Amino acid sequence: NSKDLCLLNYIPNFIDFGVSSLKIEGRMKSLHYVATTVSVYRQAIDSYYNHRETYKVKEEWLEELLNCTKRGYTENFIKGEPAVDSYIYKGEKNQHSFSFVGIVEDYLDGFIRIEVRNKIILGDEIIIFTPTYQKFSLFFNEMFDLEGNLLNSANPGMVILVKGNYIDPYSLLRKKVTF
């Protein structure tokens, strides 16, 4: 299998060549992958337009991309024939993996309403990734079902409530996966 393509280093070239649209492959990818990738490329493009002379790919953008894939990244054919390290061989894993665990649906009377996509356990540190590019952590020390019952864990398909400050709807939630 090939690693995913990452061409952040070439954003200036694409823009200077007159490219006005980029295709981000999202078919057969998770919501978490697509949202993260679109967000990073949007930040990179905006950064180049706002700071052409000093544009540089930020390490945080690359880290953010690594947080949403298990395959790693390559520049593959952009510079010619792909190198041996452009492919995934048996046993290779991305060590920066995060699991997409939910999406914020709404905020109601001091509670964040969350659609759970992967298991969340009481006490988990959840990283919130907002549509406006903000990122912060929150520990889930109390979780409730919609009837107000305290939960020790939440499974995919559940809708839960967590006490907390306002978080934008459509914010993504993830947690670090340990191997």
Protein backbone atom coordinates (compact mmCIF):
# COMPACT_ATOMS: atom_id res chain seq x y z
CA ASN A 1 0.00 0.00 0.00
CA SER A 2 1.08 3.54 -0.66
CA LYS A 3 1.25 6.11 2.09
CA ASP A 4 -1.12 9.07 1.78
CA LEU A 5 0.02 11.97 -0.40
CA CYS A 6 1.08 15.17 1.40
CA LEU A 7 2.03 18.16 -0.75
CA LEU A 8 2.04 20.98 1.81
CA ASN A 9 5.59 21.87 0.75
CA TYR A 10 4.28 22.60 -2.75
CA ILE A 11 1.43 24.97 -1.87
CA PRO A 12 3.47 28.02 -3.02
CA ASN A 13 4.24 26.33 -6.35
CA PHE A 14 0.60 25.43 -6.98
CA ILE A 15 -0.63 28.94 -6.19
CA ASP A 16 2.14 30.62 -8.20
CA PHE A 17 1.36 28.34 -11.18
CA GLY A 18 -2.26 29.55 -11.04
CA VAL A 19 -3.86 26.46 -9.53
CA SER A 20 -7.17 27.61 -8.04
CA SER A 21 -8.51 24.32 -6.73
CA LEU A 22 -7.05 21.27 -5.00
CA LYS A 23 -8.67 17.85 -4.77
CA ILE A 24 -8.42 16.19 -1.38
CA GLU A 25 -9.27 12.52 -1.66
CA GLY A 26 -12.04 11.86 0.83
CA ARG A 27 -13.81 8.86 -0.61
CA MET A 28 -13.41 5.88 1.69
CA LYS A 29 -11.87 8.15 4.35
CA SER A 30 -13.29 9.05 7.76
CA LEU A 31 -14.94 12.34 8.64
CA HIS A 32 -11.99 12.91 10.99
CA TYR A 33 -9.46 12.44 8.17
CA VAL A 34 -11.30 14.71 5.72
CA ALA A 35 -11.98 17.48 8.25
CA THR A 36 -8.40 17.47 9.53
CA THR A 37 -6.86 17.44 6.05
CA VAL A 38 -9.12 20.21 4.74
CA SER A 39 -8.40 22.32 7.82
CA VAL A 40 -4.61 21.94 7.51
CA TYR A 41 -4.56 22.72 3.79
CA ARG A 42 -6.86 25.73 4.33
CA GLN A 43 -4.47 27.07 6.99
CA ALA A 44 -1.46 26.49 4.73
CA ILE A 45 -3.08 28.22 1.74
CA ASP A 46 -4.20 31.18 3.86
CA SER A 47 -0.74 31.41 5.40
CA TYR A 48 0.90 31.57 1.97
CA TYR A 49 -1.49 34.26 0.72
CA ASN A 50 -0.93 36.32 3.89
CA HIS A 51 2.85 35.81 4.22
CA ARG A 52 4.29 34.94 0.80
CA GLU A 53 7.84 36.04 1.61
CA THR A 54 8.09 34.13 4.89
CA TYR A 55 5.82 31.14 4.19
CA LYS A 56 7.02 27.93 5.77
CA VAL A 57 5.22 24.65 6.42
CA LYS A 58 4.52 24.59 10.14
CA GLU A 59 5.48 21.51 12.12
CA GLU A 60 2.05 21.64 13.82
CA TRP A 61 0.36 21.15 10.42
CA LEU A 62 2.38 18.00 9.75
CA GLU A 63 1.68 16.72 13.28
CA GLU A 64 -2.01 17.39 12.79
CA LEU A 65 -2.03 15.35 9.59
CA LEU A 66 -0.23 12.48 11.30
CA ASN A 67 -2.94 12.49 13.98
CA CYS A 68 -5.58 11.35 11.52
CA THR A 69 -3.92 8.54 9.58
CA LYS A 70 -2.32 5.20 10.26
CA ARG A 71 -0.56 5.10 6.90
CA GLY A 72 1.88 8.01 7.11
CA TYR A 73 2.62 10.45 4.29
CA THR A 74 4.76 10.73 1.19
CA GLU A 75 5.39 13.21 -1.63
CA ASN A 76 5.42 10.19 -3.95
CA PHE A 77 5.49 11.00 -7.71
CA ILE A 78 5.80 14.81 -7.36
CA LYS A 79 9.61 14.52 -7.56
CA GLY A 80 9.85 11.50 -9.86
CA GLU A 81 9.73 7.82 -9.09
CA PRO A 82 8.55 7.07 -5.54
CA ALA A 83 11.18 6.01 -3.06
CA VAL A 84 11.06 2.72 -1.16
CA ASP A 85 9.84 4.56 1.96
CA SER A 86 6.75 5.76 0.05
CA TYR A 87 5.13 2.40 0.66
CA ILE A 88 3.86 0.64 3.73
CA TYR A 89 5.34 -2.73 4.45
CA LYS A 90 4.03 -5.36 6.83
CA GLY A 91 4.28 -4.32 10.46
CA GLU A 92 4.76 -0.58 9.90
CA LYS A 93 2.54 1.72 11.96
CA ASN A 94 2.20 5.43 12.43
CA GLN A 95 3.09 6.10 16.06
CA HIS A 96 1.02 9.31 16.19
CA SER A 97 -2.41 7.69 15.86
CA PHE A 98 -5.49 9.19 17.36
CA SER A 99 -8.96 7.72 17.40
CA PHE A 100 -11.89 9.82 16.27
CA VAL A 101 -14.38 9.37 19.13
CA GLY A 102 -17.19 11.81 18.45
CA ILE A 103 -18.65 15.00 17.13
CA VAL A 104 -20.26 17.88 19.01
CA GLU A 105 -23.90 18.18 18.05
CA ASP A 106 -24.99 21.06 20.26
CA TYR A 107 -24.53 22.93 23.52
CA LEU A 108 -27.49 23.06 25.90
CA ASP A 109 -27.68 24.63 29.37
CA GLY A 110 -24.07 23.93 30.35
CA PHE A 111 -23.88 20.53 28.63
CA ILE A 112 -22.06 19.54 25.47
CA ARG A 113 -24.17 17.11 23.41
CA ILE A 114 -21.93 14.58 21.65
CA GLU A 115 -22.58 11.86 19.08
CA VAL A 116 -20.19 9.05 20.00
CA ARG A 117 -18.31 7.39 17.11
CA ASN A 118 -15.77 5.26 19.06
CA LYS A 119 -15.66 4.16 22.69
CA ILE A 120 -15.09 6.84 25.33
CA ILE A 121 -14.22 5.81 28.89
CA LEU A 122 -14.77 7.98 31.95
CA GLY A 123 -11.52 9.87 32.64
CA ASP A 124 -10.35 9.86 29.01
CA GLU A 125 -8.47 12.92 27.85
CA ILE A 126 -10.32 14.12 24.77
CA ILE A 127 -8.78 16.52 22.28
CA ILE A 128 -11.27 18.93 20.77
CA PHE A 129 -10.63 20.14 17.22
CA THR A 130 -13.01 22.99 16.30
CA PRO A 131 -14.14 24.15 12.84
CA THR A 132 -12.28 27.44 13.53
CA TYR A 133 -8.91 25.64 13.95
CA GLN A 134 -8.82 25.79 17.75
CA LYS A 135 -7.48 22.74 19.56
CA PHE A 136 -7.62 21.98 23.27
CA SER A 137 -7.97 19.09 25.73
CA LEU A 138 -10.80 18.18 28.04
CA PHE A 139 -10.98 15.31 30.54
CA PHE A 140 -14.32 13.51 30.55
CA ASN A 141 -14.81 13.13 34.31
CA GLU A 142 -18.62 12.95 34.09
CA MET A 143 -20.71 11.67 31.20
CA PHE A 144 -24.47 11.30 31.09
CA ASP A 145 -26.96 9.64 28.79
CA LEU A 146 -29.90 11.71 27.54
CA GLU A 147 -31.99 10.65 30.57
CA GLY A 148 -29.36 12.06 32.94
CA ASN A 149 -27.88 8.73 34.06
CA LEU A 150 -24.17 8.80 34.90
CA LEU A 151 -22.08 6.67 32.52
CA ASN A 152 -18.75 4.90 32.98
CA SER A 153 -18.30 4.58 29.23
CA ALA A 154 -20.03 5.49 25.99
CA ASN A 155 -20.20 3.31 22.90
CA PRO A 156 -20.50 4.16 19.20
CA GLY A 157 -23.98 5.32 18.25
CA MET A 158 -24.79 6.78 21.66
CA VAL A 159 -25.53 10.45 22.26
CA ILE A 160 -24.09 11.70 25.53
CA LEU A 161 -23.97 14.89 27.57
CA VAL A 162 -20.80 16.24 29.19
CA LYS A 163 -20.70 19.24 31.52
CA GLY A 164 -18.51 21.98 30.17
CA ASN A 165 -18.08 25.34 28.53
CA TYR A 166 -19.45 26.10 25.10
CA ILE A 167 -17.86 24.18 22.24
CA ASP A 168 -18.77 24.87 18.61
CA PRO A 169 -21.12 22.38 16.97
CA TYR A 170 -19.32 20.11 14.49
CA SER A 171 -16.15 20.15 16.57
CA LEU A 172 -14.38 16.79 16.33
CA LEU A 173 -13.30 14.79 19.36
CA ARG A 174 -10.39 12.39 19.43
CA LYS A 175 -8.18 10.60 21.90
CA LYS A 176 -4.68 9.25 21.66
CA VAL A 177 -4.44 5.56 20.91
CA THR A 178 -1.72 3.62 22.68
CA PHE A 179 -0.27 0.51 21.05
